GROMACS .gro file of C-alpha atoms in nm:
model
  250
    1UNK     CA    1  11.980   3.844  23.946
    2UNK     CA    2  11.791   4.043  24.191
    3UNK     CA    3  11.832   4.402  24.147
    4UNK     CA    4  11.942   4.584  24.422
    5UNK     CA    5  11.790   4.848  24.663
    6UNK     CA    6  11.954   5.069  24.503
    7UNK     CA    7  11.888   5.022  24.131
    8UNK     CA    8  11.523   4.984  24.209
    9UNK     CA    9  11.542   5.358  24.375
   10UNK     CA   10  11.677   5.438  24.051
   11UNK     CA   11  11.426   5.261  23.834
   12UNK     CA   12  11.154   5.387  24.032
   13UNK     CA   13  11.278   5.751  24.025
   14UNK     CA   14  11.336   5.706  23.651
   15UNK     CA   15  10.991   5.620  23.609
   16UNK     CA   16  10.801   5.872  23.830
   17UNK     CA   17  11.040   6.135  23.617
   18UNK     CA   18  10.908   5.978  23.308
   19UNK     CA   19  10.542   5.971  23.391
   20UNK     CA   20  10.528   6.373  23.514
   21UNK     CA   21  10.705   6.466  23.189
   22UNK     CA   22  10.437   6.214  22.980
   23UNK     CA   23  10.193   6.476  23.104
   24UNK     CA   24  10.327   6.788  22.932
   25UNK     CA   25  10.448   6.743  22.568
   26UNK     CA   26  10.817   6.660  22.491
   27UNK     CA   27  10.991   6.846  22.247
   28UNK     CA   28  11.120   6.761  21.933
   29UNK     CA   29  11.540   6.570  21.987
   30UNK     CA   30  11.453   6.437  22.353
   31UNK     CA   31  11.497   6.104  22.423
   32UNK     CA   32  11.117   5.971  22.528
   33UNK     CA   33  11.280   5.762  22.822
   34UNK     CA   34  11.465   6.041  23.021
   35UNK     CA   35  11.358   6.329  22.806
   36UNK     CA   36  11.762   6.452  22.796
   37UNK     CA   37  11.769   6.688  22.528
   38UNK     CA   38  11.937   6.725  22.288
   39UNK     CA   39  11.908   6.349  22.178
   40UNK     CA   40  11.755   6.072  21.908
   41UNK     CA   41  11.450   5.926  22.028
   42UNK     CA   42  11.656   5.654  22.220
   43UNK     CA   43  11.937   5.852  22.392
   44UNK     CA   44  12.246   5.601  22.403
   45UNK     CA   45  12.240   5.584  22.846
   46UNK     CA   46  11.846   5.455  22.839
   47UNK     CA   47  11.958   5.219  22.542
   48UNK     CA   48  12.239   5.082  22.770
   49UNK     CA   49  12.056   5.035  23.039
   50UNK     CA   50  11.727   4.946  22.945
   51UNK     CA   51  11.806   4.741  22.628
   52UNK     CA   52  12.148   4.536  22.788
   53UNK     CA   53  12.198   4.223  22.607
   54UNK     CA   54  12.076   3.921  22.738
   55UNK     CA   55  12.193   3.568  22.739
   56UNK     CA   56  11.815   3.387  22.546
   57UNK     CA   57  11.699   3.059  22.480
   58UNK     CA   58  11.781   3.069  22.084
   59UNK     CA   59  11.404   2.878  22.017
   60UNK     CA   60  11.178   3.089  22.263
   61UNK     CA   61  11.387   3.387  22.338
   62UNK     CA   62  11.325   3.378  22.682
   63UNK     CA   63  11.660   3.454  22.933
   64UNK     CA   64  11.854   3.218  23.024
   65UNK     CA   65  12.108   3.155  23.294
   66UNK     CA   66  12.421   2.987  23.237
   67UNK     CA   67  12.594   2.921  22.938
   68UNK     CA   68  12.312   2.702  22.828
   69UNK     CA   69  12.168   2.802  22.461
   70UNK     CA   70  11.813   2.642  22.491
   71UNK     CA   71  11.589   2.609  22.823
   72UNK     CA   72  11.448   2.321  22.924
   73UNK     CA   73  11.085   2.329  22.807
   74UNK     CA   74  11.229   2.412  22.444
   75UNK     CA   75  11.448   2.053  22.473
   76UNK     CA   76  11.207   1.872  22.541
   77UNK     CA   77  10.886   2.039  22.336
   78UNK     CA   78  11.085   2.256  22.048
   79UNK     CA   79  10.894   2.507  21.906
   80UNK     CA   80  10.786   2.446  21.504
   81UNK     CA   81  11.013   2.765  21.410
   82UNK     CA   82  11.437   2.740  21.378
   83UNK     CA   83  11.523   3.027  21.591
   84UNK     CA   84  11.354   3.300  21.758
   85UNK     CA   85  11.511   3.618  21.882
   86UNK     CA   86  11.437   3.897  22.114
   87UNK     CA   87  11.542   4.248  22.137
   88UNK     CA   88  11.419   4.368  22.492
   89UNK     CA   89  11.218   4.220  22.782
   90UNK     CA   90  10.817   4.315  22.817
   91UNK     CA   91  10.846   4.533  23.095
   92UNK     CA   92  10.876   4.936  23.151
   93UNK     CA   93  10.985   5.184  22.933
   94UNK     CA   94  10.883   4.959  22.624
   95UNK     CA   95  10.523   4.851  22.722
   96UNK     CA   96  10.483   5.200  22.722
   97UNK     CA   97  10.614   5.269  22.390
   98UNK     CA   98  10.524   4.967  22.255
   99UNK     CA   99  10.180   5.111  22.348
  100UNK     CA  100  10.273   5.428  22.161
  101UNK     CA  101  10.357   5.253  21.844
  102UNK     CA  102  10.069   5.020  21.813
  103UNK     CA  103   9.757   5.237  21.940
  104UNK     CA  104   9.833   5.608  21.981
  105UNK     CA  105   9.955   5.662  21.637
  106UNK     CA  106  10.319   5.685  21.636
  107UNK     CA  107  10.429   5.465  21.345
  108UNK     CA  108  10.735   5.648  21.329
  109UNK     CA  109  10.862   5.415  21.636
  110UNK     CA  110  10.912   5.130  21.358
  111UNK     CA  111  11.242   5.237  21.262
  112UNK     CA  112  11.421   5.309  21.632
  113UNK     CA  113  11.258   4.948  21.711
  114UNK     CA  114  11.391   4.808  21.422
  115UNK     CA  115  11.744   4.961  21.526
  116UNK     CA  116  11.707   4.784  21.850
  117UNK     CA  117  11.639   4.436  21.686
  118UNK     CA  118  11.911   4.478  21.419
  119UNK     CA  119  12.153   4.539  21.694
  120UNK     CA  120  12.029   4.154  21.832
  121UNK     CA  121  12.278   3.874  21.852
  122UNK     CA  122  12.196   3.677  21.591
  123UNK     CA  123  11.957   3.874  21.394
  124UNK     CA  124  12.190   4.009  21.127
  125UNK     CA  125  12.275   3.637  21.020
  126UNK     CA  126  11.880   3.609  21.050
  127UNK     CA  127  11.833   3.860  20.779
  128UNK     CA  128  12.136   3.756  20.569
  129UNK     CA  129  11.973   3.376  20.545
  130UNK     CA  130  11.629   3.494  20.486
  131UNK     CA  131  11.453   3.505  20.107
  132UNK     CA  132  11.176   3.687  20.249
  133UNK     CA  133  11.077   3.907  20.585
  134UNK     CA  134  10.751   3.901  20.667
  135UNK     CA  135  10.528   4.118  20.924
  136UNK     CA  136  10.246   3.908  21.051
  137UNK     CA  137   9.916   3.997  20.949
  138UNK     CA  138   9.644   4.169  21.096
  139UNK     CA  139   9.294   4.139  21.056
  140UNK     CA  140   9.131   4.404  20.843
  141UNK     CA  141   8.932   4.505  21.134
  142UNK     CA  142   9.194   4.539  21.308
  143UNK     CA  143   9.352   4.728  21.046
  144UNK     CA  144   9.109   4.962  20.962
  145UNK     CA  145   9.061   5.087  21.322
  146UNK     CA  146   9.478   5.128  21.354
  147UNK     CA  147   9.601   5.224  21.049
  148UNK     CA  148   9.871   5.029  20.981
  149UNK     CA  149  10.044   4.699  21.083
  150UNK     CA  150  10.287   4.769  21.377
  151UNK     CA  151  10.454   4.432  21.243
  152UNK     CA  152  10.482   4.454  20.903
  153UNK     CA  153  10.650   4.799  20.938
  154UNK     CA  154  10.909   4.634  21.172
  155UNK     CA  155  10.994   4.416  20.899
  156UNK     CA  156  10.986   4.718  20.633
  157UNK     CA  157  11.202   4.891  20.843
  158UNK     CA  158  11.444   4.561  20.892
  159UNK     CA  159  11.503   4.455  20.535
  160UNK     CA  160  11.319   4.684  20.292
  161UNK     CA  161  11.395   4.477  19.993
  162UNK     CA  162  11.270   4.147  20.147
  163UNK     CA  163  10.973   4.266  20.336
  164UNK     CA  164  10.776   4.380  19.957
  165UNK     CA  165  10.552   4.161  19.927
  166UNK     CA  166  10.296   3.997  20.151
  167UNK     CA  167  10.260   3.597  20.098
  168UNK     CA  168  10.085   3.553  20.437
  169UNK     CA  169   9.720   3.651  20.523
  170UNK     CA  170   9.516   3.663  20.803
  171UNK     CA  171   9.245   3.504  20.753
  172UNK     CA  172   9.018   3.518  21.048
  173UNK     CA  173   8.937   3.811  21.282
  174UNK     CA  174   8.992   3.659  21.627
  175UNK     CA  175   8.918   3.785  22.007
  176UNK     CA  176   9.241   3.919  22.128
  177UNK     CA  177   9.514   3.707  22.274
  178UNK     CA  178   9.582   3.946  22.563
  179UNK     CA  179   9.230   3.801  22.752
  180UNK     CA  180   9.266   3.448  22.650
  181UNK     CA  181   9.517   3.147  22.856
  182UNK     CA  182   9.761   2.994  22.665
  183UNK     CA  183   9.526   2.706  22.536
  184UNK     CA  184   9.283   2.939  22.447
  185UNK     CA  185   9.543   3.157  22.273
  186UNK     CA  186   9.663   2.832  22.035
  187UNK     CA  187   9.258   2.720  21.965
  188UNK     CA  188   9.163   3.113  21.920
  189UNK     CA  189   9.417   3.080  21.656
  190UNK     CA  190   9.337   2.797  21.429
  191UNK     CA  191   9.307   2.825  21.065
  192UNK     CA  192   9.375   3.235  21.111
  193UNK     CA  193   9.624   3.243  20.900
  194UNK     CA  194   9.689   3.127  20.491
  195UNK     CA  195   9.902   3.186  20.243
  196UNK     CA  196   9.859   3.427  19.933
  197UNK     CA  197   9.788   3.106  19.685
  198UNK     CA  198   9.994   3.274  19.362
  199UNK     CA  199  10.302   3.298  19.612
  200UNK     CA  200  10.286   2.943  19.682
  201UNK     CA  201  10.545   2.854  19.425
  202UNK     CA  202  10.795   3.124  19.555
  203UNK     CA  203  10.796   2.976  19.881
  204UNK     CA  204  10.825   2.619  19.864
  205UNK     CA  205  11.152   2.569  19.998
  206UNK     CA  206  11.253   2.888  20.116
  207UNK     CA  207  11.363   3.076  20.416
  208UNK     CA  208  11.133   3.308  20.611
  209UNK     CA  209  11.140   3.545  20.890
  210UNK     CA  210  10.846   3.611  21.075
  211UNK     CA  211  10.868   3.946  21.274
  212UNK     CA  212  10.621   4.054  21.522
  213UNK     CA  213  10.618   4.321  21.850
  214UNK     CA  214  10.592   4.153  22.107
  215UNK     CA  215  10.552   3.791  22.179
  216UNK     CA  216  10.411   3.605  22.477
  217UNK     CA  217  10.263   3.266  22.429
  218UNK     CA  218  10.376   3.252  22.085
  219UNK     CA  219  10.035   3.147  21.971
  220UNK     CA  220  10.061   3.396  21.666
  221UNK     CA  221  10.384   3.299  21.600
  222UNK     CA  222  10.282   2.950  21.604
  223UNK     CA  223   9.970   2.935  21.342
  224UNK     CA  224  10.154   3.145  21.137
  225UNK     CA  225  10.482   2.946  21.095
  226UNK     CA  226  10.250   2.646  21.064
  227UNK     CA  227  10.065   2.809  20.735
  228UNK     CA  228  10.382   2.855  20.607
  229UNK     CA  229  10.557   2.522  20.649
  230UNK     CA  230  10.217   2.359  20.535
  231UNK     CA  231  10.279   2.576  20.171
  232UNK     CA  232  10.613   2.435  20.160
  233UNK     CA  233  10.869   2.725  20.340
  234UNK     CA  234  11.175   2.519  20.407
  235UNK     CA  235  11.287   2.702  20.713
  236UNK     CA  236  11.101   2.939  20.938
  237UNK     CA  237  11.287   3.223  21.182
  238UNK     CA  238  11.083   3.440  21.395
  239UNK     CA  239  11.177   3.785  21.534
  240UNK     CA  240  11.027   3.990  21.772
  241UNK     CA  241  11.086   4.348  21.964
  242UNK     CA  242  10.969   4.217  22.337
  243UNK     CA  243  10.897   3.899  22.450
  244UNK     CA  244  10.753   3.901  22.774
  245UNK     CA  245  10.962   3.773  23.051
  246UNK     CA  246  10.759   3.432  23.165
  247UNK     CA  247  10.612   3.159  22.910
  248UNK     CA  248  10.242   3.220  22.958
  249UNK     CA  249  10.089   2.910  23.145
  250UNK     CA  250   9.708   2.753  23.125
   0.00000   0.00000   0.00000
């Protein structure tokens, strides 16, 4: 549905207000989007406005029109995982907040983002079914640079009792995905993940929920899912905070 001129104008005013206020320190207890006070980090009106649930394909999490459960692409070429869930589209204001979470030393956002993810339709079922909830691992150089793995923090916030172990390893430090086209992303991550040998026995026949912050092409989740399946995992579901609105094409 195309936003109305009034809706676009309101979004523009909201964005300008947010950008202006980001130049000055925000008082504790303010909403990070509209800066209302007193408030949680994400006030209810902003969550309702910018994180309203939308129908999504159950296997790639792209928005759907009508009553369909799967998009045409997934019907003809289904992903290798069982299910994919996403809380929001990757757009403003989430792009800014996710950047703060990942790159500006604000790991505390994991708790608030996990709350959004937990409210996603089907998420509680996936959490209940999962034997393990795993954050997509980072390569050591990137982990050392950032100081924490944002996907692992999301997994822990979603399921503290199911995310204590780290059976999935990042075995290769690859070129950043954002600079690559879809086919390049797939080849870039070939062999980038492996299962911890001591965990192989426990993983066999299990159900794993893979967690990441943002999904664009799905290449990282696909490579990680393949490594888990090769280790004998029976079912892999995926969950992300944000999904890019359109699939990335070559």
